[in-house]
mmCIF file of C-alpha atoms in Angstrom:
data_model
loop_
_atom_site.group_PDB
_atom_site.id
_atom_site.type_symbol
_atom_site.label_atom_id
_atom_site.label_comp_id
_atom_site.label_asym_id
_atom_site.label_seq_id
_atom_site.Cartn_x
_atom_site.Cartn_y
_atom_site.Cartn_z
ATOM 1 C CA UNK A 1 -17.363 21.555 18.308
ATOM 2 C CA UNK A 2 -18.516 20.532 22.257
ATOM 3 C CA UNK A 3 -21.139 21.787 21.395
ATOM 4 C CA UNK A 4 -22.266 19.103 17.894
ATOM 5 C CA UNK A 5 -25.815 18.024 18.358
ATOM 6 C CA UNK A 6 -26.108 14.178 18.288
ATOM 7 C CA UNK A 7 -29.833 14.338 16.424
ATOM 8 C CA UNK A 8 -30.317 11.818 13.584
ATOM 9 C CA UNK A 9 -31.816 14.755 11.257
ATOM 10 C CA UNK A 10 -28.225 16.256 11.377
ATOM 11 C CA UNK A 11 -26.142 12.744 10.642
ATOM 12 C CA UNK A 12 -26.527 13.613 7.103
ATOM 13 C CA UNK A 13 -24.883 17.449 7.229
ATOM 14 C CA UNK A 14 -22.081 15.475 9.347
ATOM 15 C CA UNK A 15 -21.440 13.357 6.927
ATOM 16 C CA UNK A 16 -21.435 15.853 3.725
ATOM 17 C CA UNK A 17 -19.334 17.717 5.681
ATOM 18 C CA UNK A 18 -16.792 15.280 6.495
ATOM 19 C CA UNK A 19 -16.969 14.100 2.680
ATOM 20 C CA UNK A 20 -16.065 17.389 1.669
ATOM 21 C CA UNK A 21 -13.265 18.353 3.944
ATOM 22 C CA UNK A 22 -10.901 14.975 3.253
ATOM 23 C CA UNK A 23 -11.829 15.352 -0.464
ATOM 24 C CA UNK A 24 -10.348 18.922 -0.922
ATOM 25 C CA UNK A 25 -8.520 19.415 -3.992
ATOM 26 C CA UNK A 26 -5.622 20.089 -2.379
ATOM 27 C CA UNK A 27 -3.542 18.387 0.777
ATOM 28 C CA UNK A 28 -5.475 18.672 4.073
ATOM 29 C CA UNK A 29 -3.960 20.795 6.585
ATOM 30 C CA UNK A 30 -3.620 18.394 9.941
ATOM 31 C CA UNK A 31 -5.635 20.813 12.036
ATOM 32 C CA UNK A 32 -8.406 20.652 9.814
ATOM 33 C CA UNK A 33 -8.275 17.162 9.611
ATOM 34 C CA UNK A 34 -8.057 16.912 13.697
ATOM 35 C CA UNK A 35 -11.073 19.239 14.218
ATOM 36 C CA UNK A 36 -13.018 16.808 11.747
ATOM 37 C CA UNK A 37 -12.041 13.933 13.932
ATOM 38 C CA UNK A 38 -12.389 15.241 16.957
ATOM 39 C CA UNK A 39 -16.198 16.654 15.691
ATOM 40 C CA UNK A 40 -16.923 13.169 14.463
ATOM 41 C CA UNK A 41 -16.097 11.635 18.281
ATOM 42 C CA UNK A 42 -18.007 13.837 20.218
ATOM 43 C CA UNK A 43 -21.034 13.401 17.825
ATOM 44 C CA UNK A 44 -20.812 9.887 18.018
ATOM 45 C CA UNK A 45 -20.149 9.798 21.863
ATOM 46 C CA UNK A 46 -22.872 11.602 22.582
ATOM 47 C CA UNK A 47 -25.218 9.628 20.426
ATOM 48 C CA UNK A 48 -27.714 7.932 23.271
ATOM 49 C CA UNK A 49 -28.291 3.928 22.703
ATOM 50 C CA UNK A 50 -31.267 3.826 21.661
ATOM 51 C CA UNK A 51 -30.866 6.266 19.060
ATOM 52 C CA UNK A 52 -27.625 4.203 17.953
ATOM 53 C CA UNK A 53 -30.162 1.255 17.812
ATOM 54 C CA UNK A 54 -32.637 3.028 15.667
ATOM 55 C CA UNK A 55 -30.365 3.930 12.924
ATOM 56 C CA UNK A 56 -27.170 2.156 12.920
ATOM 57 C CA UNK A 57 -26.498 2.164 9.285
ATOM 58 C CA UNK A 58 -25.956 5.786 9.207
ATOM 59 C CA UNK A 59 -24.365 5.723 12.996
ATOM 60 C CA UNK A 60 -21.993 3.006 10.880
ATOM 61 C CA UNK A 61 -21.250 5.768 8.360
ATOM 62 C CA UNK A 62 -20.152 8.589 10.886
ATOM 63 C CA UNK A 63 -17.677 5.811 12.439
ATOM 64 C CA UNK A 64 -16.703 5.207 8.878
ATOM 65 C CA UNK A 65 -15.845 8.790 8.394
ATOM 66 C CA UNK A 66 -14.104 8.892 11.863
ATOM 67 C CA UNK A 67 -11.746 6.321 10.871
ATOM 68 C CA UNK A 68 -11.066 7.955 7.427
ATOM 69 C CA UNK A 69 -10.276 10.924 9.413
ATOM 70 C CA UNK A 70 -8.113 9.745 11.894
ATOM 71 C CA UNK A 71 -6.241 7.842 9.600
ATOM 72 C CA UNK A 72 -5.869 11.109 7.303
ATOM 73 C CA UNK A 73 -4.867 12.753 10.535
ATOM 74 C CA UNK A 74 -1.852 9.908 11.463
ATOM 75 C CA UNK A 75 -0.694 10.445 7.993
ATOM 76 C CA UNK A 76 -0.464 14.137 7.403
ATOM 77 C CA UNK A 77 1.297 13.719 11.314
ATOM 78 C CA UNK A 78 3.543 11.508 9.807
ATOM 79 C CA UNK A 79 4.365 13.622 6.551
ATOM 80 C CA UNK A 80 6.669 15.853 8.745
ATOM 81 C CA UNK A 81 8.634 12.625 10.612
ATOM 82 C CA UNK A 82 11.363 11.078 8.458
ATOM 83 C CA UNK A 83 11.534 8.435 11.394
ATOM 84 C CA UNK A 84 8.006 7.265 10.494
ATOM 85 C CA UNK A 85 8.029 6.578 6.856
ATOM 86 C CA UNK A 86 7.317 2.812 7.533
ATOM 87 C CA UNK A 87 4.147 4.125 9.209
ATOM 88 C CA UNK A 88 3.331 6.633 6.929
ATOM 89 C CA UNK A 89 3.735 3.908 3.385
ATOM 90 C CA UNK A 90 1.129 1.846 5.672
ATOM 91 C CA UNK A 91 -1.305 4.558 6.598
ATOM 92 C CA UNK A 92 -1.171 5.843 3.248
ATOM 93 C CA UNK A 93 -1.485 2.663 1.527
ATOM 94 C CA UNK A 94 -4.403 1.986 3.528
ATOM 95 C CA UNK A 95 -6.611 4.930 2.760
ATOM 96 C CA UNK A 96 -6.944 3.404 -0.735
ATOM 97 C CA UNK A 97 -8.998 1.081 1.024
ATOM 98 C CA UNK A 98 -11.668 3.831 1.502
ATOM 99 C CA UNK A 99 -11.486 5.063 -2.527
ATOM 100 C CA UNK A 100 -15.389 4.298 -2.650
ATOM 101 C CA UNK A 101 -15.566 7.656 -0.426
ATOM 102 C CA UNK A 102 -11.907 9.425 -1.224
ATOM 103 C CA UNK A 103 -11.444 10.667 -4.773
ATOM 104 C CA UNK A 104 -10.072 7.280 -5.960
ATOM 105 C CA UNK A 105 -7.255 9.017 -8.141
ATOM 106 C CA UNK A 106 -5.192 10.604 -5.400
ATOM 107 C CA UNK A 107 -5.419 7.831 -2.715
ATOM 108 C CA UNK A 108 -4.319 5.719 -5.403
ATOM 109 C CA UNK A 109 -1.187 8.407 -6.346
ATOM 110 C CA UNK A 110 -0.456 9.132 -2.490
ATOM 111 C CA UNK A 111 -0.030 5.471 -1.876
ATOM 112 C CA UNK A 112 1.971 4.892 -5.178
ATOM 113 C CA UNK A 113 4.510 7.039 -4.922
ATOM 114 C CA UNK A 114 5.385 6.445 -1.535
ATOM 115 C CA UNK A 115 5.529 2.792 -2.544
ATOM 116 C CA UNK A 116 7.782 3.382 -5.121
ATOM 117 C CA UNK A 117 10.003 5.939 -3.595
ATOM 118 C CA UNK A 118 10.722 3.082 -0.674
ATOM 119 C CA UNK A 119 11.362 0.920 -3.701
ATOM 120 C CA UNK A 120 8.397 -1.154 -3.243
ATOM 121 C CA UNK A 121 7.794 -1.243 -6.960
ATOM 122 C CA UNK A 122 5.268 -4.283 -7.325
ATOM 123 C CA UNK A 123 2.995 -2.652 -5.067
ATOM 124 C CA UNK A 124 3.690 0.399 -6.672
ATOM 125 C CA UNK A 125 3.198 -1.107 -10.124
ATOM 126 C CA UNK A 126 -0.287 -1.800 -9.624
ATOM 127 C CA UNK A 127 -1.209 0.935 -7.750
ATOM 128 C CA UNK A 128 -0.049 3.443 -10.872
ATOM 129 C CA UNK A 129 -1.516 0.826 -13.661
ATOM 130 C CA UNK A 130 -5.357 1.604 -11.894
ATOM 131 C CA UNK A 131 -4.409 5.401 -11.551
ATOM 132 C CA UNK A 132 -3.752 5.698 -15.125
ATOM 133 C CA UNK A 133 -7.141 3.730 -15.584
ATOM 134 C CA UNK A 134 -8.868 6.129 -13.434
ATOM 135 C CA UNK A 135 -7.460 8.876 -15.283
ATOM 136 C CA UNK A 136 -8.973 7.593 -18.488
ATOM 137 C CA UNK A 137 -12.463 7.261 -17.323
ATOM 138 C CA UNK A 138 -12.197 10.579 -15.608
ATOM 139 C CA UNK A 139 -11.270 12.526 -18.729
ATOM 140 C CA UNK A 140 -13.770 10.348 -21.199
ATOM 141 C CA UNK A 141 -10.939 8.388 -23.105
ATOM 142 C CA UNK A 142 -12.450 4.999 -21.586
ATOM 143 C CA UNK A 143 -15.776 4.742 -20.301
ATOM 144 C CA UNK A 144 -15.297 2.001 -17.411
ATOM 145 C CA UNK A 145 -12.467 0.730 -15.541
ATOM 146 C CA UNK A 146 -10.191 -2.059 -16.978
ATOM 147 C CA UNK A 147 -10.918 -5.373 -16.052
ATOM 148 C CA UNK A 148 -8.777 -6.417 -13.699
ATOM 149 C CA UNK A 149 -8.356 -9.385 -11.045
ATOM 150 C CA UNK A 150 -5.542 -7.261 -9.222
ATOM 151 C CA UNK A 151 -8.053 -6.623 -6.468
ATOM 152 C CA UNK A 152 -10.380 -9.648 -5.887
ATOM 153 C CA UNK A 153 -10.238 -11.060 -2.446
ATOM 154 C CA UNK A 154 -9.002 -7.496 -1.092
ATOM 155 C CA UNK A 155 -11.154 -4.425 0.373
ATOM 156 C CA UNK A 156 -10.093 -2.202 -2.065
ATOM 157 C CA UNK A 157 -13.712 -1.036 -3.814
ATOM 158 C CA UNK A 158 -14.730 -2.064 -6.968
ATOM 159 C CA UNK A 159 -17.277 0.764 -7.663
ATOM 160 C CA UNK A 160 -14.941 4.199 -7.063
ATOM 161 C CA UNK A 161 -15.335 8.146 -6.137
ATOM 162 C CA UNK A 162 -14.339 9.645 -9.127
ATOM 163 C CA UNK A 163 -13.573 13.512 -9.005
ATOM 164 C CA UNK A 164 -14.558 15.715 -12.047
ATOM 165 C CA UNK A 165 -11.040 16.604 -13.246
ATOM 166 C CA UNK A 166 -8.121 14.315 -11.920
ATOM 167 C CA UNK A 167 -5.304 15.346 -9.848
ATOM 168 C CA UNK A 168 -2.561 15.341 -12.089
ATOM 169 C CA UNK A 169 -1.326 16.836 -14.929
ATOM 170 C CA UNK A 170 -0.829 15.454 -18.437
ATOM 171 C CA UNK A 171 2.856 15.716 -17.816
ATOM 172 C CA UNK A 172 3.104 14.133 -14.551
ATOM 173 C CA UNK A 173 0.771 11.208 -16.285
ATOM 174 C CA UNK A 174 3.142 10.853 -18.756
ATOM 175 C CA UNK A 175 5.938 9.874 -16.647
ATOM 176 C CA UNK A 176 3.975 7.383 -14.277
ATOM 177 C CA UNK A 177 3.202 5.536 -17.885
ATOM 178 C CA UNK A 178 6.707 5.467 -18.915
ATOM 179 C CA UNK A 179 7.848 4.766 -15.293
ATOM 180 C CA UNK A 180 4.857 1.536 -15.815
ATOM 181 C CA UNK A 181 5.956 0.477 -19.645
ATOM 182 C CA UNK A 182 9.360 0.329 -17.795
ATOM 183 C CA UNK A 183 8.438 -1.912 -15.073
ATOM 184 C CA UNK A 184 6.779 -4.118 -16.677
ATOM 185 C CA UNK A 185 9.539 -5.407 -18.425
ATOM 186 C CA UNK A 186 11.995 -5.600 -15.209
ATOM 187 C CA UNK A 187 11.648 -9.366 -13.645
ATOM 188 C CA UNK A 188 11.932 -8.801 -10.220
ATOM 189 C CA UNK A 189 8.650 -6.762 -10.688
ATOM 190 C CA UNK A 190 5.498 -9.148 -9.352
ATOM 191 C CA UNK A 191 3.052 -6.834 -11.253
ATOM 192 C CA UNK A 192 0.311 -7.866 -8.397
ATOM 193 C CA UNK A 193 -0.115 -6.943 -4.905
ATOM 194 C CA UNK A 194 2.204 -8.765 -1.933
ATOM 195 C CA UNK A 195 0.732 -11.424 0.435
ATOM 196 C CA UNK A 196 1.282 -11.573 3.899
ATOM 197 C CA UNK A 197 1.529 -14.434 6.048
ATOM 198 C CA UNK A 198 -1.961 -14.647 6.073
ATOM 199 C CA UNK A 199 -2.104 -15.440 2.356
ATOM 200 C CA UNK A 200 -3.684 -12.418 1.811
ATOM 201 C CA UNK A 201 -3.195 -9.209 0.298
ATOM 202 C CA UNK A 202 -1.307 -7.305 3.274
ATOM 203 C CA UNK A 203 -3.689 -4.386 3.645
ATOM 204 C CA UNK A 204 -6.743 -6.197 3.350
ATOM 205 C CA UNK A 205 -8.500 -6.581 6.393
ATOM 206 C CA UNK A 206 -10.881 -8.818 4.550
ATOM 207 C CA UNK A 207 -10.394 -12.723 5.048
ATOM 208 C CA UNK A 208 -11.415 -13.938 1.639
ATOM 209 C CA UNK A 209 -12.000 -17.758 2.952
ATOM 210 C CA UNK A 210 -14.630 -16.712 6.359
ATOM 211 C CA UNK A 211 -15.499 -13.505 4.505
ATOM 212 C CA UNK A 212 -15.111 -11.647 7.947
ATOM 213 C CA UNK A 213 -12.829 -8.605 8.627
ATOM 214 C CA UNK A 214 -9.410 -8.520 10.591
ATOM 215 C CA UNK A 215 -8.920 -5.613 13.113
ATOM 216 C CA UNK A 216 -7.509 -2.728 11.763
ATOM 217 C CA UNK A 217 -4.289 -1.346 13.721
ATOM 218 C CA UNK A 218 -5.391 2.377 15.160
ATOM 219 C CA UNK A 219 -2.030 3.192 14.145
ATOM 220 C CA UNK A 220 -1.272 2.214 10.310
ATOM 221 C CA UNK A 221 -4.599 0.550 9.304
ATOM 222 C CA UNK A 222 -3.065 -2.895 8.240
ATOM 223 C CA UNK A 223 -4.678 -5.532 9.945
ATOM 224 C CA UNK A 224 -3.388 -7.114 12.992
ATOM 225 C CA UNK A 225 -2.008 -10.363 12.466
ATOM 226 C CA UNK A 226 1.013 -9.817 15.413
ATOM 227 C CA UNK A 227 1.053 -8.807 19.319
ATOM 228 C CA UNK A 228 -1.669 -6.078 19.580
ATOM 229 C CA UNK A 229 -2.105 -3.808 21.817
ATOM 230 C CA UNK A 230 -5.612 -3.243 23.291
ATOM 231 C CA UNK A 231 -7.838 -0.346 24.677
ATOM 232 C CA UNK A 232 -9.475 -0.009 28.429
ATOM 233 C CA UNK A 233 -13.087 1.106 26.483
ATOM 234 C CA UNK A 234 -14.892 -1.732 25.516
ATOM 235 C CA UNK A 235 -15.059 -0.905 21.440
ATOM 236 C CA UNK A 236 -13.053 -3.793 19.659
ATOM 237 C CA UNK A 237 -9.939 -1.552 18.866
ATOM 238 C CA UNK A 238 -6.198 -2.385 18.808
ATOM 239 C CA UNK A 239 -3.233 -1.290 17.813
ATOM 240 C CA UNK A 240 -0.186 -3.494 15.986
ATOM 241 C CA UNK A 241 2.163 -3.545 19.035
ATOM 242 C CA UNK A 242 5.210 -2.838 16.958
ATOM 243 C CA UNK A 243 3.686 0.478 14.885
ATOM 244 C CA UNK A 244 2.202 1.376 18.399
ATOM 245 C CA UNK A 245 5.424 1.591 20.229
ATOM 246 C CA UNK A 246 7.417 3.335 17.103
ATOM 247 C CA UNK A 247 4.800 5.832 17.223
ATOM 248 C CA UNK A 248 4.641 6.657 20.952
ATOM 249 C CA UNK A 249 8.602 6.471 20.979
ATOM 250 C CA UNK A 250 8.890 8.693 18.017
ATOM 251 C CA UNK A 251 6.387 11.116 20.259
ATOM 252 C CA UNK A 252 8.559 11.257 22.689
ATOM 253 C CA UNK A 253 11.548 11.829 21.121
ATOM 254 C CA UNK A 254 10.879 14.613 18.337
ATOM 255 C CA UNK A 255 8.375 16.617 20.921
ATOM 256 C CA UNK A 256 5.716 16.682 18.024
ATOM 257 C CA UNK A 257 2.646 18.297 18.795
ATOM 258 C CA UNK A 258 0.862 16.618 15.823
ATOM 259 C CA UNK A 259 2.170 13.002 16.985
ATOM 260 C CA UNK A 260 1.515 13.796 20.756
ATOM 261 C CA UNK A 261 -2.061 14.767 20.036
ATOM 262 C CA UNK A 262 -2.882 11.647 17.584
ATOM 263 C CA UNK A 263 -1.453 9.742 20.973
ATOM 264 C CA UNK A 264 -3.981 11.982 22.932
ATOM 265 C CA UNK A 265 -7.052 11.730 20.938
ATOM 266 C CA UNK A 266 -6.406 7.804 20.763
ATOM 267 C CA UNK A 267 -6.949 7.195 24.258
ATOM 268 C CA UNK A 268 -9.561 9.982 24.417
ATOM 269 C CA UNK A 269 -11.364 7.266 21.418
ATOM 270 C CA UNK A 270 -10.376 4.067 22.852
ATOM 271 C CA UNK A 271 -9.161 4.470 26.476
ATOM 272 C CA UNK A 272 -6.105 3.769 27.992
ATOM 273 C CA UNK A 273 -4.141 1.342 26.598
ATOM 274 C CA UNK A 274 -2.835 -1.803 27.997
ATOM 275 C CA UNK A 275 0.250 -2.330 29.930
ATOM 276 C CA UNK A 276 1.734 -4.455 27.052
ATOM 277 C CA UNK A 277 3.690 -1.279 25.311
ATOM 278 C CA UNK A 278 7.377 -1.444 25.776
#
């Protein structure tokens, strides 16, 4: 891993790599995920300037990846902390953001049924209507995606990853359509995705009206529209003050090694960060 050369010719095998390990059929172990991050750092640390220069498209790729990972990493930390759920529902929920990459059908189930079991069910709604689309296209009952204007003026991908078989069965498919037939008869379902104060979708770190991008949080991957906290390396990263602390609190408290290196890596990424925590 120290060891990862930096040459362009081997950006490619990086990148295959790193596509293949976060789209394993089944859940990532963390300290897979961690090794892939922590390869993807010290490749792209030790990538000289002009060589960055030269080809930054597919330097832009590797930092792609590196975010995918770390924010695969923060969740699968998360899975084992009941006092990070809110994190966890934001992570998650953000990853569907990166469904052009990810097999589109579990990012979109992940995200869903977190939503829904924190009783989010709008978000949750729309999330399980496009799984059950992608389900259809995957197993040749439909041979596109539904139209759909649930997702214009977000960053969720129009064209998606779509894996050879999807990830659930015909009986667990069954029940998210009855669960969506049942919805969509209940009026305090919205049927669309939630705005925030922005007047945007909430995990969209695209600003529809300046089509420029909001800065992700490190933390959750929602953009930062609050206090942020920022980063002694001069990279453009930040952190949502609020998840930030919760996260480095909860850290603290439960001892966990998976949380406690996320913290570590973090500053071994960005730097330290400021003194606005706490």
């Amino acid at each position: 891993q120290a060891g990862a050369p930096a040459r362009p010719q081997n950006f490619k095998c990086y990148e295959e790599m790193a596509r293949g390990i976060l789209n394993l059929p089944q859940s990532v172990p963390y300290k897979l995920v961690a090794d892939l991050r922590n390869l993807l750092l010290s490749v792209i640390q030790s990538i000289p300037n002009n060589v960055k220069l030269s080809y930054q498209d597919q330097v832009a790729t590797l930092e792609t990846f590196l975010r995918i990972a770390h924010y695969s990493a923060v969740r699968s930390a998360c899975l084992t902390q009941p006092g990070l759920q809110s994190i966890n529902v934001r992570v998650t929920t953000s990853l569907v953001r990166y469904t052009n990459i990810l097999a589109a059908d579990r990012k979109f189930l992940e995200a869903a049924q977190l939503l829904r079991e924190v009783g989010r069910n709008s978000m949750a709604f729309v999330f399980f209507n496009r799984l059950l689309d992608i389900c259809d296209v995957i197993d040749g009952s439909a041979e596109q995606l539904n139209a759909t204007d649930d997702f214009d003026d977000t960053d969720i991908p129009d064209e998606l990853s779509l894996p050879d078989e999807a990830c659930i069965t015909s009986e667990e498919r069954s029940e998210i359509s009855d669960w969506v037939v049942g919805m969509s008869t209940e009026q305090t379902v919205e049927q669309s995705l939630p705005l925030d104060d922005r007047g945007f979708y909430e995990a969209s770190l695209l600003n529809p009206q300046t089509n420029s991008m909001d800065d992700a949080c490190l933390i959750t991957g929602y953009p930062v529209i609050q206090q942020r906290v920022d980063f002694s390396k001069p990279l453009g990263l930040v952190a949502d003050k609020e998840y930030w602390n919760k996260f480095v609190m909860q850290s603290k408290l439960t001892h966990s090694p998976e949380c406690q290196d996320i913290v570590s890596f973090i500053k071994r990424w960005c730097g330290a960060p400021s003194s606005s925590v706490f």
